[in-house]
Short mmCIF file of C-alpha atoms in Angstrom, two decimals:
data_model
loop_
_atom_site.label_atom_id
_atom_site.label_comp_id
_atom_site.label_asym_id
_atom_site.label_seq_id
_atom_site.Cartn_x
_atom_site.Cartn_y
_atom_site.Cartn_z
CA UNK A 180 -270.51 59.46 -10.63
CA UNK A 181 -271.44 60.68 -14.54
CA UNK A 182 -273.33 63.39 -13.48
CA UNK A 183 -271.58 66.28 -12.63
CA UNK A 184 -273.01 67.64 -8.69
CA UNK A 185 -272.01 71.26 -9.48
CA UNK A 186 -273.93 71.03 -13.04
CA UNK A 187 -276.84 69.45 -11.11
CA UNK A 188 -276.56 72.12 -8.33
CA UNK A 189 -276.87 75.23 -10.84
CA UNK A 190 -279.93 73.15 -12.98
CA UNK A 191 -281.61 72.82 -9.55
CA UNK A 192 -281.16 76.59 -8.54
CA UNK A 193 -282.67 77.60 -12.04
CA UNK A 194 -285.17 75.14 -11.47
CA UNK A 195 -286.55 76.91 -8.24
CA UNK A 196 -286.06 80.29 -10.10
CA UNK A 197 -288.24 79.16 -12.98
CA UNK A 198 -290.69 77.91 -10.22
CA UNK A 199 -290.64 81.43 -8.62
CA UNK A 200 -291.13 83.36 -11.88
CA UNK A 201 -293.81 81.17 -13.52
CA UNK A 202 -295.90 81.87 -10.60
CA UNK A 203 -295.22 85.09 -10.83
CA UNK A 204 -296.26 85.95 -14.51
CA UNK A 205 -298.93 83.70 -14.17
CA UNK A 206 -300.00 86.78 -11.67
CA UNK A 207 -300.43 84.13 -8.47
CA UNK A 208 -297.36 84.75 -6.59
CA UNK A 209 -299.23 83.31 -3.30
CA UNK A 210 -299.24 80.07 -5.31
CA UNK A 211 -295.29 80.46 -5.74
CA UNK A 212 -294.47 79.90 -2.47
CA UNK A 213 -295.88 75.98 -2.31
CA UNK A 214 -294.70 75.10 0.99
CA UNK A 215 -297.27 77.97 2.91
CA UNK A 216 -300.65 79.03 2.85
CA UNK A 217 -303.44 77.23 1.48
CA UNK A 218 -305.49 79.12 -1.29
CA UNK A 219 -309.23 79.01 -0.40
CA UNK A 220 -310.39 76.98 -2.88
CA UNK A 221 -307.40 74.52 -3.34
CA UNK A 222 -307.98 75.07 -7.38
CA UNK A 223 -304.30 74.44 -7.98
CA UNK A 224 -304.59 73.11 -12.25
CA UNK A 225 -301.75 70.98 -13.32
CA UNK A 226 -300.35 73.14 -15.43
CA UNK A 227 -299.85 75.83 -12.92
CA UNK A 228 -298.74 72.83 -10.52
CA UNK A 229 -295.89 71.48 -12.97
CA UNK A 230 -293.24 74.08 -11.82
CA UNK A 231 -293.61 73.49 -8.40
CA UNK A 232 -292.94 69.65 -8.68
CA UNK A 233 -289.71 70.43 -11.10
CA UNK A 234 -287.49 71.41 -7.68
CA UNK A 235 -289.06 68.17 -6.74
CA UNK A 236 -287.76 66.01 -9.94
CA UNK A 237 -284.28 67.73 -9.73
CA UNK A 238 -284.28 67.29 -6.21
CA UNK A 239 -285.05 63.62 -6.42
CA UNK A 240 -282.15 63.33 -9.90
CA UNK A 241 -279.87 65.15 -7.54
CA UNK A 242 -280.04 62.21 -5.00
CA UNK A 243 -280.40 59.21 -7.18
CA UNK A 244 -277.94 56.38 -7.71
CA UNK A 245 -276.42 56.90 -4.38
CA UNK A 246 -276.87 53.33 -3.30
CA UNK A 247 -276.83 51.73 -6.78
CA UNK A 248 -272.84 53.74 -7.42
CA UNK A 249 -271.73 51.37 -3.95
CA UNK A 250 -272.89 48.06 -6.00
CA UNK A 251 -270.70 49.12 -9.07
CA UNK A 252 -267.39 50.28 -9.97
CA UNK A 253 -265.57 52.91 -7.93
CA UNK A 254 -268.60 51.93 -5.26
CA UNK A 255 -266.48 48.92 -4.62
CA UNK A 256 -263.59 50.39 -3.34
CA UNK A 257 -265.12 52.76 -1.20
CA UNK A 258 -267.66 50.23 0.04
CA UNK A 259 -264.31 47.58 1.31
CA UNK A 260 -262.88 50.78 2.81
CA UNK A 261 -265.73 50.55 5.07
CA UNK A 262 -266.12 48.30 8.38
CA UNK A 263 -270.01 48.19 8.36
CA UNK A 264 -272.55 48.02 5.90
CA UNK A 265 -275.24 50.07 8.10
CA UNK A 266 -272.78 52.91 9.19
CA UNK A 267 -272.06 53.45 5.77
CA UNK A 268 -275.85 53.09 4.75
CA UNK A 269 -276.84 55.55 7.84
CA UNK A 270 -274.00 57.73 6.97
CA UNK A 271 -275.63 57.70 2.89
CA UNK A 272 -278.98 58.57 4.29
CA UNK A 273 -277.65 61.36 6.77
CA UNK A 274 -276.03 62.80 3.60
CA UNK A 275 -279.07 63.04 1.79
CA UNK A 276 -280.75 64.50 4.87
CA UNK A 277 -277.94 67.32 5.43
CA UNK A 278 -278.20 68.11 1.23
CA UNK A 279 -282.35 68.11 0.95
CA UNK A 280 -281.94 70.89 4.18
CA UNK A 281 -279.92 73.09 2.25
CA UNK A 282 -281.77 72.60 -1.28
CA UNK A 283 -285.30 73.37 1.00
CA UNK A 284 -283.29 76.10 2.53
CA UNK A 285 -282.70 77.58 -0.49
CA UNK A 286 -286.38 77.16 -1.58
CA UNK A 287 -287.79 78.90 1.09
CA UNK A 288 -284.99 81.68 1.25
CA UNK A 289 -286.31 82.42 -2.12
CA UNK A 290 -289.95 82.38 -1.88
CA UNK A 291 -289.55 84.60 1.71
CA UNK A 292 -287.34 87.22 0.31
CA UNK A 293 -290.09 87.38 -2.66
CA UNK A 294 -292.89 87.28 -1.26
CA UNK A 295 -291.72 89.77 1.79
CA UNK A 296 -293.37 92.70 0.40
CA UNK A 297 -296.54 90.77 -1.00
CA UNK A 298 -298.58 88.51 1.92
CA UNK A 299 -297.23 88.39 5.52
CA UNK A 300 -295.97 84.70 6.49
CA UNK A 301 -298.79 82.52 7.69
CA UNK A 302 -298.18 80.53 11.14
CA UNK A 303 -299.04 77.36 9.41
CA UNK A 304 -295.66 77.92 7.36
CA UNK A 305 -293.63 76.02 9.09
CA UNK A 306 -295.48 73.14 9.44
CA UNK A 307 -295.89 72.77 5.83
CA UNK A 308 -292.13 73.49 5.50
CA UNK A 309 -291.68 70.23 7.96
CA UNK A 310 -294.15 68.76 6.21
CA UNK A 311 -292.51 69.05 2.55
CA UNK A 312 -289.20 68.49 3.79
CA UNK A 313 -289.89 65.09 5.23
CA UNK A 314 -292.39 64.40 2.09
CA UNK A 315 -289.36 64.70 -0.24
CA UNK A 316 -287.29 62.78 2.22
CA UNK A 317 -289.59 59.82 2.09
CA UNK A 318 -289.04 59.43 -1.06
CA UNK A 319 -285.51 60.25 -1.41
CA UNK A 320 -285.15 56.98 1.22
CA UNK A 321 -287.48 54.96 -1.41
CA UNK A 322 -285.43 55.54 -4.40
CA UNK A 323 -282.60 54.66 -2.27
CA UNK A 324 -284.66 50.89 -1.40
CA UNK A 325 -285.41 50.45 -4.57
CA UNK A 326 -282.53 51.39 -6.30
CA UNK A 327 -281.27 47.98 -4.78
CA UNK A 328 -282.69 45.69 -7.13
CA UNK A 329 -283.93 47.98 -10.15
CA UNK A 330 -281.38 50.72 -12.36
CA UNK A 331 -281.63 53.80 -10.52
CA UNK A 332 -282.63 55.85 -13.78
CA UNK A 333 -285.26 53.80 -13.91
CA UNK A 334 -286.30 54.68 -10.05
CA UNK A 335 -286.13 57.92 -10.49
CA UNK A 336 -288.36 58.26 -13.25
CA UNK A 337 -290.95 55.74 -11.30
CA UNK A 338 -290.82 58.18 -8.27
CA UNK A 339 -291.10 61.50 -10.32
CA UNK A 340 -294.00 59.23 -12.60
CA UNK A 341 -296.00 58.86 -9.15
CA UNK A 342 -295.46 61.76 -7.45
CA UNK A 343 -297.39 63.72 -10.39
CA UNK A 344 -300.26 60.56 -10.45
CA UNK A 345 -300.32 61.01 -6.65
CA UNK A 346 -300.84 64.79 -6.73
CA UNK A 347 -303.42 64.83 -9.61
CA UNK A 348 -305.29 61.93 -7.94
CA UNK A 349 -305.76 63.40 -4.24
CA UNK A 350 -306.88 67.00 -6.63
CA UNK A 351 -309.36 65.55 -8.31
CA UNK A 352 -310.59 62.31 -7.00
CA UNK A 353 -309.62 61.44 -3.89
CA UNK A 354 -310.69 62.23 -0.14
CA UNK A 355 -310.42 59.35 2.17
CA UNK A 356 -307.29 59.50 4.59
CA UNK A 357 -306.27 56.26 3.48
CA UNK A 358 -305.61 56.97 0.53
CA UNK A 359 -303.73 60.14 1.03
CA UNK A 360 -301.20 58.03 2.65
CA UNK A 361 -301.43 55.64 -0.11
CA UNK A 362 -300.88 58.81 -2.37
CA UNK A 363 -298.38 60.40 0.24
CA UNK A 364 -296.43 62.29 -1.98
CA UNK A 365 -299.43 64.66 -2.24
CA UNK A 366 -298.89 65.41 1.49
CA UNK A 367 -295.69 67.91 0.57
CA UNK A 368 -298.40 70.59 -1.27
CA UNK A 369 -301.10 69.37 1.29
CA UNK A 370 -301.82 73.14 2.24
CA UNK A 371 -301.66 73.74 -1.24
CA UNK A 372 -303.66 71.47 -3.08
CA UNK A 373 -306.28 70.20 0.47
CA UNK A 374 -304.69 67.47 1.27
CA UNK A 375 -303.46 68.43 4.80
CA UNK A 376 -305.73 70.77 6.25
CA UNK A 377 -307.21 71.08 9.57
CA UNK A 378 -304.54 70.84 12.44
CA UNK A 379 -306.29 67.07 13.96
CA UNK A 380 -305.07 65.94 10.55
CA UNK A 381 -301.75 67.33 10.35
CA UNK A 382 -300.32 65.99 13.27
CA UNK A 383 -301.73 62.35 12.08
CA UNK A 384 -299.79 62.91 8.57
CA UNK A 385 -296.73 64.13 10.25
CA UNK A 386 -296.77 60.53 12.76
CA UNK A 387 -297.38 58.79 9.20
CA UNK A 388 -294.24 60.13 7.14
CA UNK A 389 -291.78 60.17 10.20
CA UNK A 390 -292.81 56.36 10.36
CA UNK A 391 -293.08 55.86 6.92
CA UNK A 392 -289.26 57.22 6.87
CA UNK A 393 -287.78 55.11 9.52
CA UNK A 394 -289.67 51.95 8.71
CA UNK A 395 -288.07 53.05 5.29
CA UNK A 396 -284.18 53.28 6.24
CA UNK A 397 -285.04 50.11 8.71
CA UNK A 398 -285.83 47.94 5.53
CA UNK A 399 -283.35 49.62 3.67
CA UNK A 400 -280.35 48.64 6.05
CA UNK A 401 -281.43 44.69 5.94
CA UNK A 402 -281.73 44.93 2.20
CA UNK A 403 -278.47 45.93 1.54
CA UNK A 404 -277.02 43.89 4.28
CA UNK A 405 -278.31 41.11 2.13
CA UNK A 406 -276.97 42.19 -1.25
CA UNK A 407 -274.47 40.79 -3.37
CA UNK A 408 -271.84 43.21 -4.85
CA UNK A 409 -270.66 42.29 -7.98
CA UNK B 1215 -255.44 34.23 8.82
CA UNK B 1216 -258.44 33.65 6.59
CA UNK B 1217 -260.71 31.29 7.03
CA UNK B 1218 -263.64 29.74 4.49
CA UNK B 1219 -265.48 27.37 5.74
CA UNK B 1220 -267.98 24.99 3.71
CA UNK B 1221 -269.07 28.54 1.95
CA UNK B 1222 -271.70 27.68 -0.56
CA UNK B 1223 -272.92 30.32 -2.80
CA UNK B 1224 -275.73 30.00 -5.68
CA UNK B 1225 -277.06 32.82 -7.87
CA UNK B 1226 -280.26 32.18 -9.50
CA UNK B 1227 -280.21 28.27 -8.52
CA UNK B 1228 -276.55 27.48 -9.85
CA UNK B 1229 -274.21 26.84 -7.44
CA UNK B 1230 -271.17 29.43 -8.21
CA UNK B 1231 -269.02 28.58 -4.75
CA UNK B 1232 -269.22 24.63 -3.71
CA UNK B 1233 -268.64 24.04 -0.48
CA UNK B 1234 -265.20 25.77 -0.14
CA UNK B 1235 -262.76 25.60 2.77
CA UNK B 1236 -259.61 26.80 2.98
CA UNK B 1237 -257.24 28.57 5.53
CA UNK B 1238 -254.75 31.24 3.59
CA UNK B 1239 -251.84 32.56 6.45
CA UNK B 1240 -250.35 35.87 6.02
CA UNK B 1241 -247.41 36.23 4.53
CA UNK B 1242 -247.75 34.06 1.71
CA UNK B 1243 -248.74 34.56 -2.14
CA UNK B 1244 -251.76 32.08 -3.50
CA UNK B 1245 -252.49 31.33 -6.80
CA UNK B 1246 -255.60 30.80 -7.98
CA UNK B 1247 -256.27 29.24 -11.85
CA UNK B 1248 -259.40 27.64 -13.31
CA UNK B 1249 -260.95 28.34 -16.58
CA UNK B 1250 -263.68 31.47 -17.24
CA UNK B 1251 -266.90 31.07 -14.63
CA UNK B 1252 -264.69 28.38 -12.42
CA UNK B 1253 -265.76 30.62 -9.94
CA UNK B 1254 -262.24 32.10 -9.03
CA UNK B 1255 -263.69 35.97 -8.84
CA UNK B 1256 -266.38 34.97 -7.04
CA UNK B 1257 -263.98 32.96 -4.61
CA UNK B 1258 -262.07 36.46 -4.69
CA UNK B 1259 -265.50 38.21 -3.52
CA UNK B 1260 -266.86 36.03 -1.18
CA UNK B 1261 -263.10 37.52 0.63
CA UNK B 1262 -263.91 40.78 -0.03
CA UNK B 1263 -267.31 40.60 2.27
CA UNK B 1264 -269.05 41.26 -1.23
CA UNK B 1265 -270.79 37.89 -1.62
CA UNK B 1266 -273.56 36.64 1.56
CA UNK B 1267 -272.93 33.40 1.22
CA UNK B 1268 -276.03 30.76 1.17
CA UNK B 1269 -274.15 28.91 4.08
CA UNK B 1270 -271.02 28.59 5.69
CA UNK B 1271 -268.34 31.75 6.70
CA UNK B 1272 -265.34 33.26 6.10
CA UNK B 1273 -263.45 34.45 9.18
CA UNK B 1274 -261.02 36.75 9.49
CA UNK B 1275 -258.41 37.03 12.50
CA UNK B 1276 -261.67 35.66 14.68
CA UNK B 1277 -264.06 37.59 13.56
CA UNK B 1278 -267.08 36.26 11.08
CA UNK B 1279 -267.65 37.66 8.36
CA UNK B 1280 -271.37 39.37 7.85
CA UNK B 1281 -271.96 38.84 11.66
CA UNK B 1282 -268.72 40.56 13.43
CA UNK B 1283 -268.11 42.65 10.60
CA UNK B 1284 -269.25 44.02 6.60
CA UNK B 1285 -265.90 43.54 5.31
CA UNK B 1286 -262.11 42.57 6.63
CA UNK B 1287 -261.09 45.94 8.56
CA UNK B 1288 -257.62 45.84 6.08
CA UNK B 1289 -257.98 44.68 2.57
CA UNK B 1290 -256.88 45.73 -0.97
CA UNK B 1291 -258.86 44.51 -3.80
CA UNK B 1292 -258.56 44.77 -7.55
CA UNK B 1293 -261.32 43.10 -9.54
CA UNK B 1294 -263.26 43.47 -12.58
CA UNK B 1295 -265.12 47.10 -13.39
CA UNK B 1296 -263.42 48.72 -10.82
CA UNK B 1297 -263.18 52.24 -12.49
CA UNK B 1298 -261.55 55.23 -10.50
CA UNK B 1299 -262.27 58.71 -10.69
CA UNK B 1300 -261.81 59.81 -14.46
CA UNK B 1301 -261.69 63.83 -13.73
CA UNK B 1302 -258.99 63.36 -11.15
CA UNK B 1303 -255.35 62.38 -11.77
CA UNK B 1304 -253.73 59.07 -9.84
CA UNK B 1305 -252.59 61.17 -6.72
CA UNK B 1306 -255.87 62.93 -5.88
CA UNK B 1307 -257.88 59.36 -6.79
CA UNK B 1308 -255.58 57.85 -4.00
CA UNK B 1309 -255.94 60.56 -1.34
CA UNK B 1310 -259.94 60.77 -2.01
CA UNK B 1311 -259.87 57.06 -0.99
CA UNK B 1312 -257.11 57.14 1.71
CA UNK B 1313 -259.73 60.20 3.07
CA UNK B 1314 -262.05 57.25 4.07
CA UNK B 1315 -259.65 55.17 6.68
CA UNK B 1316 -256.83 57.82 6.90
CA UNK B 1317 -254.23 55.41 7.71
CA UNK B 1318 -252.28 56.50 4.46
CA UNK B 1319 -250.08 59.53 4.10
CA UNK B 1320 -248.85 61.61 1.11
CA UNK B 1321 -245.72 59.88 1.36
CA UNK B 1322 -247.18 56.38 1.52
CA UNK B 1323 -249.35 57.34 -2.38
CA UNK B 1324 -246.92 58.82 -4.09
CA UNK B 1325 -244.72 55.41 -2.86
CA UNK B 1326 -247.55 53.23 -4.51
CA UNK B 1327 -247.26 55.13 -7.03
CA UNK B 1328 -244.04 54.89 -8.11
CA UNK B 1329 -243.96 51.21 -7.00
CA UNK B 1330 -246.40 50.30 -9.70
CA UNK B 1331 -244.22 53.11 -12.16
CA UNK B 1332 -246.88 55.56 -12.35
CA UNK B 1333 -245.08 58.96 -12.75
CA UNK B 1334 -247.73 60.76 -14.50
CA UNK B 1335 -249.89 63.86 -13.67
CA UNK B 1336 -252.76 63.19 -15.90
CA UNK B 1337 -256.18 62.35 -15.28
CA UNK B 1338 -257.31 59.34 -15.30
CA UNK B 1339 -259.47 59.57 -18.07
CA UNK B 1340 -256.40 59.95 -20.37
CA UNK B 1341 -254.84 56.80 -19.03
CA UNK B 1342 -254.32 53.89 -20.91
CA UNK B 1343 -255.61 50.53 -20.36
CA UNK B 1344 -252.66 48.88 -18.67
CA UNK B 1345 -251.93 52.50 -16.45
CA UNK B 1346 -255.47 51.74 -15.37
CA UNK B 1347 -254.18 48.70 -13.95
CA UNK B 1348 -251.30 49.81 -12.55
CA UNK B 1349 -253.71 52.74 -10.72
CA UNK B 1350 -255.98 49.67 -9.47
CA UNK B 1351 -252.98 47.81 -8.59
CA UNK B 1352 -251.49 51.08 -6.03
CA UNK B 1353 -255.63 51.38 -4.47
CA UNK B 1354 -255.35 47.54 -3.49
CA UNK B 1355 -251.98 48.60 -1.72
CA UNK B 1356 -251.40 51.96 -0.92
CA UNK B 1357 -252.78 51.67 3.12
CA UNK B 1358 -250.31 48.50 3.45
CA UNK B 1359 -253.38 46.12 3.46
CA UNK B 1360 -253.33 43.14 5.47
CA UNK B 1361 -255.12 41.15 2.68
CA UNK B 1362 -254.54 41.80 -1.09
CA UNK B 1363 -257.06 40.21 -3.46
CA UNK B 1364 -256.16 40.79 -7.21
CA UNK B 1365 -258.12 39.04 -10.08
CA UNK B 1366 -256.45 38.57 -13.09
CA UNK B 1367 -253.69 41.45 -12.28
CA UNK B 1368 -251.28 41.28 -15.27
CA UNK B 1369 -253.82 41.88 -17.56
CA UNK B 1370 -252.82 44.64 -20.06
CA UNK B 1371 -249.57 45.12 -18.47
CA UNK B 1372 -246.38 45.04 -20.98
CA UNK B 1373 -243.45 42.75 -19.84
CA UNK B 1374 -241.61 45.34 -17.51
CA UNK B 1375 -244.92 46.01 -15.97
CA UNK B 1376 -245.87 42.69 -15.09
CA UNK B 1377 -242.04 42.45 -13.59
CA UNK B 1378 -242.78 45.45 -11.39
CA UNK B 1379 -246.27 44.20 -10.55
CA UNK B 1380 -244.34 40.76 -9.39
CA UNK B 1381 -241.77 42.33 -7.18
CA UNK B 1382 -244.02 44.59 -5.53
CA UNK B 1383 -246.50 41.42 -4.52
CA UNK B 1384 -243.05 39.99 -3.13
CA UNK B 1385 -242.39 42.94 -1.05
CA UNK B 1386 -246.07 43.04 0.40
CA UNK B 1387 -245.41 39.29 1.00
CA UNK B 1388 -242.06 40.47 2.73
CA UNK B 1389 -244.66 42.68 4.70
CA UNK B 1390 -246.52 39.97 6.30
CA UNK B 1391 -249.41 40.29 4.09
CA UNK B 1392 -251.62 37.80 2.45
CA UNK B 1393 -251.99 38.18 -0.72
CA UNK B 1394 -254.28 36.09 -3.40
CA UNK B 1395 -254.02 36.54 -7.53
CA UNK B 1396 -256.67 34.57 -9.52
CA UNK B 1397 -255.55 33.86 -13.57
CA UNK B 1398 -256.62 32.04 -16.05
CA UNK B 1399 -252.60 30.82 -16.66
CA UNK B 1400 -251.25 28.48 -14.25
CA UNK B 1401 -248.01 29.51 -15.67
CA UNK B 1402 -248.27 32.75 -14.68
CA UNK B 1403 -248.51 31.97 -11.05
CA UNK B 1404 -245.64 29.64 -10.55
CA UNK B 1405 -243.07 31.64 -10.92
CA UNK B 1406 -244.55 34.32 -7.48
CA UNK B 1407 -247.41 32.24 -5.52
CA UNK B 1408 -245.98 30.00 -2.43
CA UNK B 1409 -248.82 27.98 -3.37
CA UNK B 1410 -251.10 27.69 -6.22
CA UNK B 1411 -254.65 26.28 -5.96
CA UNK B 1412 -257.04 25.04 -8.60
CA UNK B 1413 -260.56 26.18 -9.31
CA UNK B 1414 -263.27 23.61 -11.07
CA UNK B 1415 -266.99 24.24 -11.02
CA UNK B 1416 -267.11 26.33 -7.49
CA UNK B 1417 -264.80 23.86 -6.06
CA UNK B 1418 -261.01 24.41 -4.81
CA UNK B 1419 -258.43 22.15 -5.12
CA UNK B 1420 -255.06 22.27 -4.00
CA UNK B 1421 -252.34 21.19 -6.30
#
């Protein structure tokens, strides 16, 4: 409830711009738009990766705390207003859901109407585009789990913390499918940075994070059913 | 009417809520007294649906708690913490909540309202202390709730407002509702509560 959702909205619209126009004076506007092609030799460095995970970060601030603000203060009183602990859950979740659409709308109404006159739009775009949007979602529904037992400032900088370990790791060191699961955050730049590539592979990753989501809001709902309010 | 039944409630191995049972009808005022950590706010919760209690129930017209239902379909509840909306004034904090069951009209806030002498137009942030309560004190009542829980609800209030506070949790009683205030007093509750019940170590007593 401290932060302010219209301040957040304009720092997460300059943080896509910023995204957009380091790309572009970095001279690698096919880079810019994150969610499509795959460069051919994945050589994404960090530095030219940071902007594309700050949407991410703001994206993931933007969302935090909304299951820890139910367990405190003005939570209370909306939480007694409420006959059923997983409506109100499901209808927290669906909220998210309906807010990450527009902020990834935004993203990729931006990087189309920019890069319009540069590369034509590959096929694999929307796939990616799925593929992102249910990447961030995933972990949108974890900071929601977790923020159950731990501060959700604390969450959110754990989530943004492995998101970057989880990109740099499948980059540099990692190639086994396991473990691009294990590092499934990687999976929204996977036709970016190699870790979703041939089209076998991508409908296997898709199955995993559509799973990984509902096991997710599944284990979420019995948590909270659980929970004291104090 | 509200039922607890043999609710037993621990947090980290000490027990907070000792085997409690009790029936509360509507249309009655209960007091509640027992020194700090007797467990009377927890008691409060445990009402509320906020508490899953280690065993036993509460049940509510029928219907169990945590198995039939979250939380009782009508309740008002003032506890601890409970901050509203600072960047809103008292009317708008009301209708954002009253947005959630819609059972409350314009008519039926600005009532509250001026039952708990709240005439003001500022925000909430510029509110004092004992306005705050008196805001708290319309959200537990403004949807005529069948069950009003209110811990410790004269705190901060001046002598007139403690007064109002009183005759309004008659009227509600008048209503048919139930309604439950937890102090640390006892004389406090004598002079409002139909009856008044004692809190020691998780464990009520009836005077």
């Amino acid at each position: 409830m401290l932060k302010s959702k219209l301040v957040l909205s304009i720092i997460l619209i300059v943080a896509c711009l910023a995204q957009l126009f380091s790309c572009v004076f970095q001279g690698n506007f096919q880079n810019a738009f994150m969610i499509g092609l795959a460069p051919s030799d994945y050589g994404l460095e960090i530095s030219k990766f940071l902007p594309l995970l700050l949407p991410v970060c703001f994206i993931l601030f933007f969302t935090s705390g909304s299951i820890e603000n139910l367990k405190q203060g003005y939570g209370k009183m909306l939480i007694v207003r409420n006959y059923s602990k997983t409506v109100l859950i499901l209808k927290r979740c669906l909220n998210n859901f309906i807010a990450l659409i527009c902020i990834v709308l935004f993203q990729f109404i931006i990087f189309f109407v920019a890069r319009e006159s540069m590369t034509p739009v590959e096929s694999g775009t929307l796939k990616s585009l799925i593929m992102y949007f249910l990447t961030i979602f995933s972990l949108i529904v974890i900071q929601s789990l977790l923020e159950i037992s731990i501060p959700a400032h604390i969450v959110n900088i754990g989530i943004f913390i492995y998101c970057f370990i989880a990109y740099y790791l499948v980059q540099n060191f990692v190639d086994a499918p396991i473990w691009k699961m294990l590092l499934f955050p990687s999976l929204m730049f996977g036709m970016q940075n190699g870790a979703v590539s041939g089209e076998s592979i991508y409908y296997g990753y898709l199955l995993f994070i559509v799973a990984l989501n509902a096991l997710c809001i599944f284990i979420l709902n019995l948590r909270f059913k659980k929970t004291d309010i104090f | 009417m509200v039922e607890i039944k043999n609710y037993c409630k621990s947090i980290k191995s000490r027990p907070i809520l000792n085997n409690v049972s009790y029936n509360f009808e509507y249309g009655k005022i209960y007091g509640i007294y027992g020194h700090n950590g007797s467990g009377k706010t927890m008691l409060l919760r445990a009402i509320a649906g906020l508490l899953v209690p280690d065993s036993g129930s509460v049940v509510i017209d029928g219907k169990v708690l945590h198995k039939d239902m979250s939380f009782p379909p009508s309740i008002g509840i003032v506890i601890e913490n409970m901050n509203l909306l600072p960047q809103y004034n008292a009317f708008d904090n009301l209708k954002i909540l009253g947005k959630i069951k819609k059972t409350a009209t314009d008519e039926d806030i600005k009532t509250a309202l001026e039952r708990v002498g709240l005439k003001s137009d500022l925000k909430v942030k510029k509110f004092s202390l004992g306005m705050k309560q008196r805001l708290n004190i319309a959200q537990a009542v403004f949807e005529k709730q069948k069950i009003i829980l209110l811990d410790e609800p004269t705190n901060a209030l001046d002598n007139d407002g403690v007064q109002l506070i009183y005759k309004l949790l008659k009227e509600e009683k008048e209503r048919g509702a139930l309604v439950v205030i937890t102090t640390h007093h006892k004389e406090d509750l004598e002079e409002i509560c139909d009856v008044v019940l004692k809190m020691t170590e998780g464990e009520l007593h009836e005077k």
